[in-house]
Amino acid sequence: MRSWLVAAAVALLGLAPAAASQTAEGGLVFVQAGRLLADPATGRVETERTVVIEDGRVVRIETGYVGEGQGRVVDLRDSFVLPGLIDSHVHITREQGPHARLETVTRTRAAEALQGAHYARITLEAGFTTVANLGATSEAIFALRDAIAAGQVSGPRILASGASISPHAGHGDSHGYMPEVLAVLRSEAVCSGADDCRRAVREQIRLGADLIKITATGGVLSNTSAGLNQQFSDEELDAIVDAAHRMGRRVTAHAHGADGINSFLRAGGDSIEHGTYLDAEGIRLMRQSGAWLVPTLLAGDFVARIASSPDNFFTPAQTAKALEAGPLMLDMCRRAHAAGVRIAFGTDSGVSAHGDNAQEFSLLVRCGLTPLQAIQAATIGAAEHLQIESQVGALRPGMAADLIAVSGDPLTDVRELERVGFVMRAGRIYRAD
């Protein structure tokens, strides 16, 4: 009932997609593309093509500019068109700033969902039509996800983990408040011991988690001087992965320290978020299992810049870890990419500002990916990582009509993706500059 009330409040406050007035409701839509990268897997850019859409899905791609008199025509003849982008790691219901610690104890769950609706719209208009939200209050993020899916709120398609599975006193627990406040803030996903951690996983699945996110190591922004190394025991990691897999959920791990990365991979984990201290053994395990790396370079760049600026708003414990870990992430990404580790695009937005997600592309290029490979990481790669490759990531018949357009060529200058001028998700137009 409370989740329904949150969703209803979002709609009543005017955040429903009425603003997406250019909506493909029934009939055929013909998107005429001057240049089209329909399937990033091929890298092939075709010219003068028309994407034919019906009921929010791609029907076919035709040669030339067609559709006049047959349905609604969208003229993108002067643009470069490609599939909607996927961010595999966001925190869409919050954003770091000077007041973040205060908001933790003053913001209600309904306010969290409404703030998430605001950030969801910003993220969608930046060209990200699908995101994975890895860590938020379960009630707020599941209500927002479901409201977007129902068409009540404008935003990207969301896969949500709910609350992060964390050990007591670990990165996903609460820190730095008086004991009475800490008791209230503690998530139901905090656990100790293998059996309790199985319970925590199953509880998030019961609440509606699409995937499971855990904090295998310490983290930069937890307000504690507990370091960045492994925090769950090996037995707890085994139990978490086993419980999730038995219920058909993938498990991804926030992990910085090499010990936590490697223990999680040995337990059968599916992907690594951040990976700051990834070593040769971790690379070997990732290649052996096919696990994905989501390097979140933008988060590393952001925390290092904030921690070293005169306007630093981090606590002393956060500052020390930000200065330690942030500058190491580009080199980690270079080594992983050179070794053939599979990379999926993810930013950890909510650490950095929502809407700046596309800044990750230039950082990926700095760590050795070509512009095409960076785009593949945010389309077909992220879709495969999240197991939604039959729905999104390319513009093939039967797939969602998620597409964006830019004026320049992102295969020449990947920063063009920071200047998206057109966004369509599931056949609805949300931006048309």
Short mmCIF file of C-alpha atoms in Angstrom, two decimals:
data_model
loop_
_atom_site.label_atom_id
_atom_site.label_comp_id
_atom_site.label_asym_id
_atom_site.label_seq_id
_atom_site.Cartn_x
_atom_site.Cartn_y
_atom_site.Cartn_z
CA MET A 1 0.00 0.00 0.00
CA ARG A 2 2.77 2.46 0.90
CA SER A 3 4.57 1.79 -2.40
CA TRP A 4 1.31 2.49 -4.28
CA LEU A 5 0.90 5.77 -2.38
CA VAL A 6 4.45 6.83 -3.28
CA ALA A 7 3.80 6.13 -6.96
CA ALA A 8 0.49 7.99 -6.84
CA ALA A 9 2.13 10.98 -5.18
CA VAL A 10 4.77 11.07 -7.90
CA ALA A 11 2.09 11.17 -10.58
CA LEU A 12 0.01 13.80 -8.79
CA LEU A 13 3.01 16.10 -8.45
CA GLY A 14 3.21 16.36 -12.22
CA LEU A 15 6.14 14.04 -12.79
CA ALA A 16 4.13 11.65 -14.93
CA PRO A 17 5.13 11.57 -18.61
CA ALA A 18 2.52 14.06 -19.76
CA ALA A 19 5.51 16.22 -20.61
CA ALA A 20 6.43 13.61 -23.22
CA SER A 21 3.72 15.05 -25.44
CA GLN A 22 5.37 13.77 -28.59
CA THR A 23 4.23 10.24 -27.90
CA ALA A 24 3.94 7.37 -30.31
CA GLU A 25 0.46 6.15 -29.39
CA GLY A 26 -0.74 3.59 -31.95
CA GLY A 27 0.09 3.45 -35.63
CA LEU A 28 3.49 3.40 -37.26
CA VAL A 29 6.34 5.79 -36.51
CA PHE A 30 9.12 6.33 -39.04
CA VAL A 31 12.42 7.64 -37.69
CA GLN A 32 14.47 8.89 -40.61
CA ALA A 33 18.18 8.70 -39.70
CA GLY A 34 20.95 10.40 -41.65
CA ARG A 35 23.50 8.05 -40.08
CA LEU A 36 22.48 4.95 -38.15
CA LEU A 37 24.44 2.61 -35.88
CA ALA A 38 21.62 0.12 -35.43
CA ASP A 39 23.70 -2.75 -34.09
CA PRO A 40 26.82 -1.67 -32.19
CA ALA A 41 28.10 -5.27 -32.34
CA THR A 42 28.85 -4.80 -36.04
CA GLY A 43 30.21 -1.26 -35.79
CA ARG A 44 28.59 -0.61 -39.16
CA VAL A 45 27.18 2.89 -39.73
CA GLU A 46 24.57 3.07 -42.47
CA THR A 47 23.33 6.24 -44.13
CA GLU A 48 19.82 7.30 -45.13
CA ARG A 49 17.89 4.67 -43.21
CA THR A 50 14.42 4.65 -41.64
CA VAL A 51 13.64 2.84 -38.38
CA VAL A 52 10.02 1.68 -38.48
CA ILE A 53 8.37 1.45 -35.04
CA GLU A 54 5.04 0.14 -33.85
CA ASP A 55 3.72 -0.23 -30.29
CA GLY A 56 7.06 0.82 -28.84
CA ARG A 57 9.12 -1.78 -30.71
CA VAL A 58 11.27 -1.83 -33.81
CA VAL A 59 9.47 -3.47 -36.73
CA ARG A 60 12.16 -3.15 -39.41
CA ILE A 61 14.83 -0.86 -40.82
CA GLU A 62 14.32 0.31 -44.39
CA THR A 63 16.76 1.74 -46.90
CA GLY A 64 16.15 5.39 -47.73
CA TYR A 65 13.76 7.87 -46.15
CA VAL A 66 10.28 6.38 -46.11
CA GLY A 67 7.06 6.82 -44.19
CA GLU A 68 5.48 9.95 -45.65
CA GLY A 69 1.73 9.49 -45.59
CA GLN A 70 2.01 6.14 -43.76
CA GLY A 71 2.31 7.33 -40.17
CA ARG A 72 4.19 9.77 -38.01
CA VAL A 73 7.59 10.80 -39.39
CA VAL A 74 10.49 11.86 -37.15
CA ASP A 75 13.12 13.74 -39.15
CA LEU A 76 16.65 12.96 -37.90
CA ARG A 77 18.24 13.22 -41.35
CA ASP A 78 20.95 15.55 -40.04
CA SER A 79 21.74 13.37 -37.03
CA PHE A 80 23.70 10.31 -35.94
CA VAL A 81 21.23 7.79 -34.45
CA LEU A 82 22.13 4.88 -32.16
CA PRO A 83 20.44 2.71 -29.52
CA GLY A 84 19.54 4.20 -26.15
CA LEU A 85 22.37 4.00 -23.65
CA ILE A 86 22.53 1.72 -20.60
CA ASP A 87 24.14 2.65 -17.29
CA SER A 88 24.80 -0.48 -15.24
CA HIS A 89 25.40 1.30 -11.93
CA VAL A 90 23.41 4.26 -10.63
CA HIS A 91 21.88 5.44 -7.34
CA ILE A 92 18.97 7.33 -8.81
CA THR A 93 17.20 8.28 -5.58
CA ARG A 94 20.03 10.38 -4.18
CA GLU A 95 23.03 12.54 -5.06
CA GLN A 96 26.20 13.40 -3.15
CA GLY A 97 26.56 16.94 -1.86
CA PRO A 98 27.31 19.02 1.22
CA HIS A 99 23.99 18.07 2.83
CA ALA A 100 24.00 14.33 2.07
CA ARG A 101 24.62 13.24 5.68
CA LEU A 102 21.85 15.48 6.99
CA GLU A 103 19.42 14.23 4.32
CA THR A 104 20.03 10.67 5.51
CA VAL A 105 18.17 11.47 8.74
CA THR A 106 15.67 14.05 7.47
CA ARG A 107 14.38 12.68 4.16
CA THR A 108 11.39 10.34 4.19
CA ARG A 109 11.09 7.33 1.89
CA ALA A 110 8.34 9.09 -0.03
CA ALA A 111 10.66 12.07 -0.52
CA GLU A 112 13.39 9.68 -1.64
CA ALA A 113 11.11 8.27 -4.34
CA LEU A 114 10.07 11.74 -5.48
CA GLN A 115 13.67 12.90 -5.64
CA GLY A 116 14.39 9.75 -7.63
CA ALA A 117 11.67 10.69 -10.11
CA HIS A 118 13.42 14.02 -10.66
CA TYR A 119 16.80 12.36 -11.23
CA ALA A 120 15.21 9.70 -13.43
CA ARG A 121 13.92 12.34 -15.83
CA ILE A 122 17.35 14.02 -15.95
CA THR A 123 19.01 10.67 -16.64
CA LEU A 124 16.57 9.81 -19.42
CA GLU A 125 17.02 13.18 -21.11
CA ALA A 126 20.79 12.59 -21.05
CA GLY A 127 20.23 9.58 -23.34
CA PHE A 128 20.20 6.74 -20.81
CA THR A 129 17.07 4.72 -21.48
CA THR A 130 17.93 1.81 -19.16
CA VAL A 131 19.74 1.79 -15.81
CA ALA A 132 20.56 -0.66 -13.04
CA ASN A 133 20.04 0.90 -9.61
CA LEU A 134 22.45 -0.75 -7.19
CA GLY A 135 21.56 0.23 -3.67
CA ALA A 136 18.65 2.30 -2.34
CA THR A 137 15.83 2.05 0.17
CA SER A 138 13.86 -0.91 -1.19
CA GLU A 139 10.44 0.67 -0.80
CA ALA A 140 11.44 3.86 -2.65
CA ILE A 141 13.32 2.33 -5.57
CA PHE A 142 10.82 -0.45 -6.25
CA ALA A 143 7.94 2.06 -6.22
CA LEU A 144 9.82 4.30 -8.66
CA ARG A 145 10.77 1.39 -10.92
CA ASP A 146 7.18 0.18 -11.06
CA ALA A 147 5.74 3.67 -11.64
CA ILE A 148 8.06 4.17 -14.62
CA ALA A 149 7.16 0.74 -16.02
CA ALA A 150 3.46 1.60 -15.68
CA GLY A 151 3.92 4.86 -17.58
CA GLN A 152 3.11 7.04 -14.56
CA VAL A 153 6.57 8.62 -14.35
CA SER A 154 9.13 9.64 -16.98
CA GLY A 155 12.43 7.86 -16.60
CA PRO A 156 14.68 5.12 -17.86
CA ARG A 157 13.75 1.47 -17.57
CA ILE A 158 15.07 0.43 -14.14
CA LEU A 159 16.48 -2.85 -12.92
CA ALA A 160 16.76 -2.53 -9.15
CA SER A 161 18.68 -4.44 -6.51
CA GLY A 162 16.95 -2.86 -3.54
CA ALA A 163 19.18 -2.45 -0.52
CA SER A 164 22.79 -3.63 -0.74
CA ILE A 165 23.63 -6.82 1.15
CA SER A 166 26.29 -5.75 3.66
CA PRO A 167 28.00 -7.12 6.77
CA HIS A 168 27.33 -5.47 10.11
CA ALA A 169 29.61 -2.40 10.33
CA GLY A 170 30.49 -2.85 6.64
CA HIS A 171 30.29 -0.39 3.77
CA GLY A 172 26.51 -0.77 3.38
CA ASP A 173 25.75 -0.29 7.07
CA SER A 174 25.18 3.15 8.67
CA HIS A 175 28.04 5.03 10.31
CA GLY A 176 28.81 8.25 12.15
CA TYR A 177 25.55 8.92 13.99
CA MET A 178 24.53 8.45 17.62
CA PRO A 179 23.65 4.82 18.48
CA GLU A 180 19.90 5.45 18.67
CA VAL A 181 19.94 6.89 15.14
CA LEU A 182 22.12 4.08 13.81
CA ALA A 183 19.58 1.55 15.08
CA VAL A 184 16.84 3.23 13.05
CA LEU A 185 18.94 3.63 9.90
CA ARG A 186 20.17 0.03 9.75
CA SER A 187 18.88 -1.77 6.65
CA GLU A 188 17.18 -5.17 6.68
CA ALA A 189 19.89 -6.20 4.20
CA VAL A 190 22.70 -6.03 6.81
CA CYS A 191 23.73 -9.50 7.96
CA SER A 192 26.31 -11.61 9.79
CA GLY A 193 26.94 -15.31 9.28
CA ALA A 194 26.09 -17.49 6.30
CA ASP A 195 22.50 -18.25 7.33
CA ASP A 196 21.68 -14.63 8.12
CA CYS A 197 23.13 -13.53 4.78
CA ARG A 198 20.96 -16.06 2.96
CA ARG A 199 18.02 -14.49 4.76
CA ALA A 200 19.05 -10.99 3.66
CA VAL A 201 19.29 -12.06 0.01
CA ARG A 202 15.93 -13.81 0.08
CA GLU A 203 14.32 -10.81 1.76
CA GLN A 204 15.44 -8.46 -1.02
CA ILE A 205 14.13 -10.90 -3.62
CA ARG A 206 10.82 -11.12 -1.76
CA LEU A 207 10.58 -7.33 -1.81
CA GLY A 208 11.13 -7.28 -5.57
CA ALA A 209 14.86 -7.22 -6.39
CA ASP A 210 15.76 -7.82 -10.04
CA LEU A 211 19.37 -8.60 -9.09
CA ILE A 212 21.44 -8.71 -5.91
CA LYS A 213 24.15 -6.17 -5.08
CA ILE A 214 26.55 -6.78 -2.21
CA THR A 215 29.36 -4.82 -0.59
CA ALA A 216 32.17 -7.36 -0.67
CA THR A 217 34.75 -4.82 0.57
CA GLY A 218 34.92 -1.49 2.30
CA GLY A 219 33.92 1.58 0.34
CA VAL A 220 35.04 5.14 -0.15
CA LEU A 221 31.91 6.97 0.97
CA SER A 222 31.01 5.01 4.10
CA ASN A 223 31.91 7.24 7.04
CA THR A 224 34.28 4.80 8.70
CA SER A 225 38.01 4.14 8.70
CA ALA A 226 37.55 0.44 7.98
CA GLY A 227 39.65 0.37 4.83
CA LEU A 228 38.83 -1.00 1.37
CA ASN A 229 39.56 -4.68 1.82
CA GLN A 230 37.33 -7.76 2.15
CA GLN A 231 34.58 -7.50 4.77
CA PHE A 232 32.39 -10.58 4.25
CA SER A 233 33.88 -13.96 5.14
CA ASP A 234 34.32 -16.52 2.38
CA GLU A 235 31.49 -18.58 3.89
CA GLU A 236 29.17 -15.57 3.80
CA LEU A 237 30.08 -14.85 0.17
CA ASP A 238 29.39 -18.47 -0.79
CA ALA A 239 25.99 -18.31 0.92
CA ILE A 240 25.01 -15.02 -0.71
CA VAL A 241 25.85 -16.13 -4.24
CA ASP A 242 24.23 -19.53 -3.76
CA ALA A 243 21.02 -18.04 -2.34
CA ALA A 244 20.72 -15.53 -5.18
CA HIS A 245 21.47 -18.02 -7.95
CA ARG A 246 18.97 -20.50 -6.55
CA MET A 247 16.30 -17.83 -7.00
CA GLY A 248 17.40 -16.84 -10.48
CA ARG A 249 19.16 -13.59 -9.58
CA ARG A 250 22.59 -12.44 -10.66
CA VAL A 251 24.94 -11.08 -8.02
CA THR A 252 27.21 -8.08 -8.48
CA ALA A 253 29.73 -6.90 -5.91
CA HIS A 254 30.89 -3.48 -4.91
CA ALA A 255 34.55 -4.41 -4.48
CA HIS A 256 37.78 -2.41 -4.22
CA GLY A 257 40.34 -4.63 -2.48
CA ALA A 258 41.88 -7.54 -4.39
CA ASP A 259 41.11 -9.97 -1.56
CA GLY A 260 37.39 -9.22 -1.68
CA ILE A 261 37.31 -9.24 -5.48
CA ASN A 262 38.97 -12.63 -5.71
CA SER A 263 36.95 -14.25 -2.91
CA PHE A 264 33.71 -13.06 -4.50
CA LEU A 265 34.74 -14.40 -7.92
CA ARG A 266 35.71 -17.77 -6.40
CA ALA A 267 32.23 -17.88 -4.82
CA GLY A 268 30.74 -17.65 -8.32
CA GLY A 269 29.84 -13.95 -8.41
CA ASP A 270 28.77 -12.52 -11.73
CA SER A 271 30.32 -9.04 -11.90
CA ILE A 272 32.53 -6.55 -10.12
CA GLU A 273 31.68 -2.90 -9.52
CA HIS A 274 34.69 -0.53 -9.21
CA GLY A 275 37.50 -3.12 -9.00
CA THR A 276 40.11 -0.59 -7.88
CA TYR A 277 42.80 -3.04 -6.70
CA LEU A 278 42.07 -5.75 -9.28
CA ASP A 279 45.20 -7.91 -9.54
CA ALA A 280 46.50 -10.58 -11.92
CA GLU A 281 44.61 -13.31 -10.06
CA GLY A 282 41.38 -11.33 -10.27
CA ILE A 283 41.87 -10.80 -13.99
CA ARG A 284 42.49 -14.54 -14.42
CA LEU A 285 39.32 -15.40 -12.50
CA MET A 286 37.25 -12.90 -14.48
CA ARG A 287 38.44 -14.23 -17.81
CA GLN A 288 37.91 -17.80 -16.65
CA SER A 289 34.32 -17.22 -15.51
CA GLY A 290 33.31 -14.52 -17.99
CA ALA A 291 32.48 -12.13 -15.15
CA TRP A 292 31.93 -8.50 -16.08
CA LEU A 293 33.79 -5.44 -14.82
CA VAL A 294 31.85 -2.20 -14.29
CA PRO A 295 34.75 0.22 -13.65
CA THR A 296 32.75 3.38 -12.65
CA LEU A 297 35.64 5.64 -13.63
CA LEU A 298 33.52 8.76 -13.28
CA ALA A 299 32.98 8.00 -9.58
CA GLY A 300 36.71 7.62 -9.01
CA ASP A 301 37.43 10.85 -10.86
CA PHE A 302 34.70 12.70 -8.97
CA VAL A 303 35.65 11.65 -5.44
CA ALA A 304 39.33 12.41 -6.05
CA ARG A 305 38.46 15.90 -7.32
CA ILE A 306 36.12 16.66 -4.42
CA ALA A 307 38.53 15.31 -1.79
CA SER A 308 41.37 17.50 -3.08
CA SER A 309 39.32 20.68 -3.57
CA PRO A 310 38.91 23.63 -1.17
CA ASP A 311 35.17 22.89 -1.14
CA ASN A 312 35.60 19.29 0.00
CA PHE A 313 32.44 18.16 1.80
CA PHE A 314 33.58 14.63 2.65
CA THR A 315 34.31 13.56 6.21
CA PRO A 316 37.96 12.86 7.14
CA ALA A 317 37.41 9.09 6.76
CA GLN A 318 35.82 9.54 3.33
CA THR A 319 38.50 11.99 2.21
CA ALA A 320 41.37 9.63 3.03
CA LYS A 321 39.81 6.77 1.05
CA ALA A 322 38.85 9.02 -1.88
CA LEU A 323 42.40 10.27 -2.24
CA GLU A 324 43.70 6.70 -2.02
CA ALA A 325 41.34 4.93 -4.40
CA GLY A 326 40.14 7.51 -6.90
CA PRO A 327 43.40 8.05 -8.79
CA LEU A 328 44.01 4.28 -9.20
CA MET A 329 40.92 3.39 -11.19
CA LEU A 330 42.05 4.43 -14.68
CA ASP A 331 45.16 2.24 -14.45
CA MET A 332 43.04 -0.68 -13.20
CA CYS A 333 40.74 -0.27 -16.19
CA ARG A 334 43.69 -0.15 -18.59
CA ARG A 335 45.08 -3.42 -17.25
CA ALA A 336 41.71 -5.15 -17.29
CA HIS A 337 40.90 -4.03 -20.82
CA ALA A 338 44.34 -4.99 -22.13
CA ALA A 339 43.87 -8.46 -20.61
CA GLY A 340 40.50 -8.97 -22.31
CA VAL A 341 38.17 -8.59 -19.31
CA ARG A 342 34.61 -7.84 -20.40
CA ILE A 343 33.64 -4.27 -19.53
CA ALA A 344 30.10 -2.95 -19.07
CA PHE A 345 29.36 0.76 -18.81
CA GLY A 346 28.48 2.06 -15.35
CA THR A 347 29.04 5.36 -13.59
CA ASP A 348 27.90 5.12 -9.95
CA SER A 349 25.90 8.30 -10.67
CA GLY A 350 24.50 9.67 -7.47
CA VAL A 351 28.11 9.90 -6.38
CA SER A 352 28.64 12.26 -9.32
CA ALA A 353 25.69 14.28 -10.62
CA HIS A 354 22.83 12.59 -12.45
CA GLY A 355 22.79 13.63 -16.09
CA ASP A 356 26.59 13.68 -16.30
CA ASN A 357 26.64 9.92 -16.97
CA ALA A 358 28.07 10.28 -20.49
CA GLN A 359 31.31 11.71 -19.10
CA GLU A 360 32.24 8.08 -18.45
CA PHE A 361 32.78 7.57 -22.19
CA SER A 362 35.85 9.79 -22.45
CA LEU A 363 37.31 8.13 -19.36
CA LEU A 364 36.83 4.70 -20.93
CA VAL A 365 38.64 5.93 -24.03
CA ARG A 366 41.46 7.19 -21.81
CA CYS A 367 41.80 3.67 -20.38
CA GLY A 368 42.27 2.18 -23.84
CA LEU A 369 38.84 1.50 -25.32
CA THR A 370 38.06 2.86 -28.77
CA PRO A 371 34.97 5.07 -29.05
CA LEU A 372 33.13 2.11 -30.62
CA GLN A 373 34.15 -0.19 -27.78
CA ALA A 374 32.98 2.39 -25.24
CA ILE A 375 29.60 2.60 -27.02
CA GLN A 376 29.41 -1.19 -27.12
CA ALA A 377 30.01 -1.24 -23.35
CA ALA A 378 26.94 1.01 -22.91
CA THR A 379 24.71 -0.89 -25.34
CA ILE A 380 25.21 -4.54 -26.23
CA GLY A 381 27.74 -5.13 -23.44
CA ALA A 382 25.65 -3.69 -20.63
CA ALA A 383 22.56 -5.44 -22.02
CA GLU A 384 24.32 -8.80 -21.95
CA HIS A 385 25.72 -8.10 -18.48
CA LEU A 386 22.20 -7.38 -17.20
CA GLN A 387 20.70 -10.27 -19.21
CA ILE A 388 18.32 -8.05 -21.18
CA GLU A 389 20.04 -8.34 -24.56
CA SER A 390 16.86 -9.58 -26.25
CA GLN A 391 15.12 -6.32 -25.29
CA VAL A 392 17.62 -3.45 -25.50
CA GLY A 393 21.14 -2.56 -26.62
CA ALA A 394 20.52 -2.63 -30.37
CA LEU A 395 17.82 -1.66 -32.86
CA ARG A 396 16.70 -5.00 -34.22
CA PRO A 397 13.16 -6.14 -35.11
CA GLY A 398 11.20 -6.95 -31.96
CA MET A 399 13.46 -4.97 -29.62
CA ALA A 400 12.42 -1.87 -27.69
CA ALA A 401 12.38 1.35 -29.71
CA ASP A 402 14.99 3.00 -27.48
CA LEU A 403 17.13 5.37 -29.51
CA ILE A 404 19.03 8.61 -29.20
CA ALA A 405 20.55 11.09 -31.65
CA VAL A 406 23.49 13.47 -31.64
CA SER A 407 24.58 15.96 -34.27
CA GLY A 408 28.21 14.86 -34.59
CA ASP A 409 29.95 11.50 -34.97
CA PRO A 410 30.56 9.78 -31.60
CA LEU A 411 32.85 7.25 -33.30
CA THR A 412 35.21 10.14 -34.01
CA ASP A 413 34.60 12.16 -30.83
CA VAL A 414 32.95 10.12 -28.10
CA ARG A 415 32.16 13.31 -26.18
CA GLU A 416 29.35 13.89 -28.68
CA LEU A 417 27.37 11.59 -26.37
CA GLU A 418 27.48 14.33 -23.73
CA ARG A 419 25.36 16.44 -26.10
CA VAL A 420 22.36 14.22 -26.83
CA GLY A 421 19.61 16.14 -28.62
CA PHE A 422 16.95 13.47 -29.13
CA VAL A 423 15.73 10.69 -26.86
CA MET A 424 13.08 8.04 -27.51
CA ARG A 425 12.27 5.23 -25.10
CA ALA A 426 9.82 2.49 -26.04
CA GLY A 427 8.50 4.62 -28.88
CA ARG A 428 7.91 7.76 -26.76
CA ILE A 429 9.87 10.92 -27.44
CA TYR A 430 11.22 12.51 -24.29
CA ARG A 431 13.65 14.97 -25.82
CA ALA A 432 13.75 16.67 -29.23
CA ASP A 433 15.99 19.76 -29.25
#
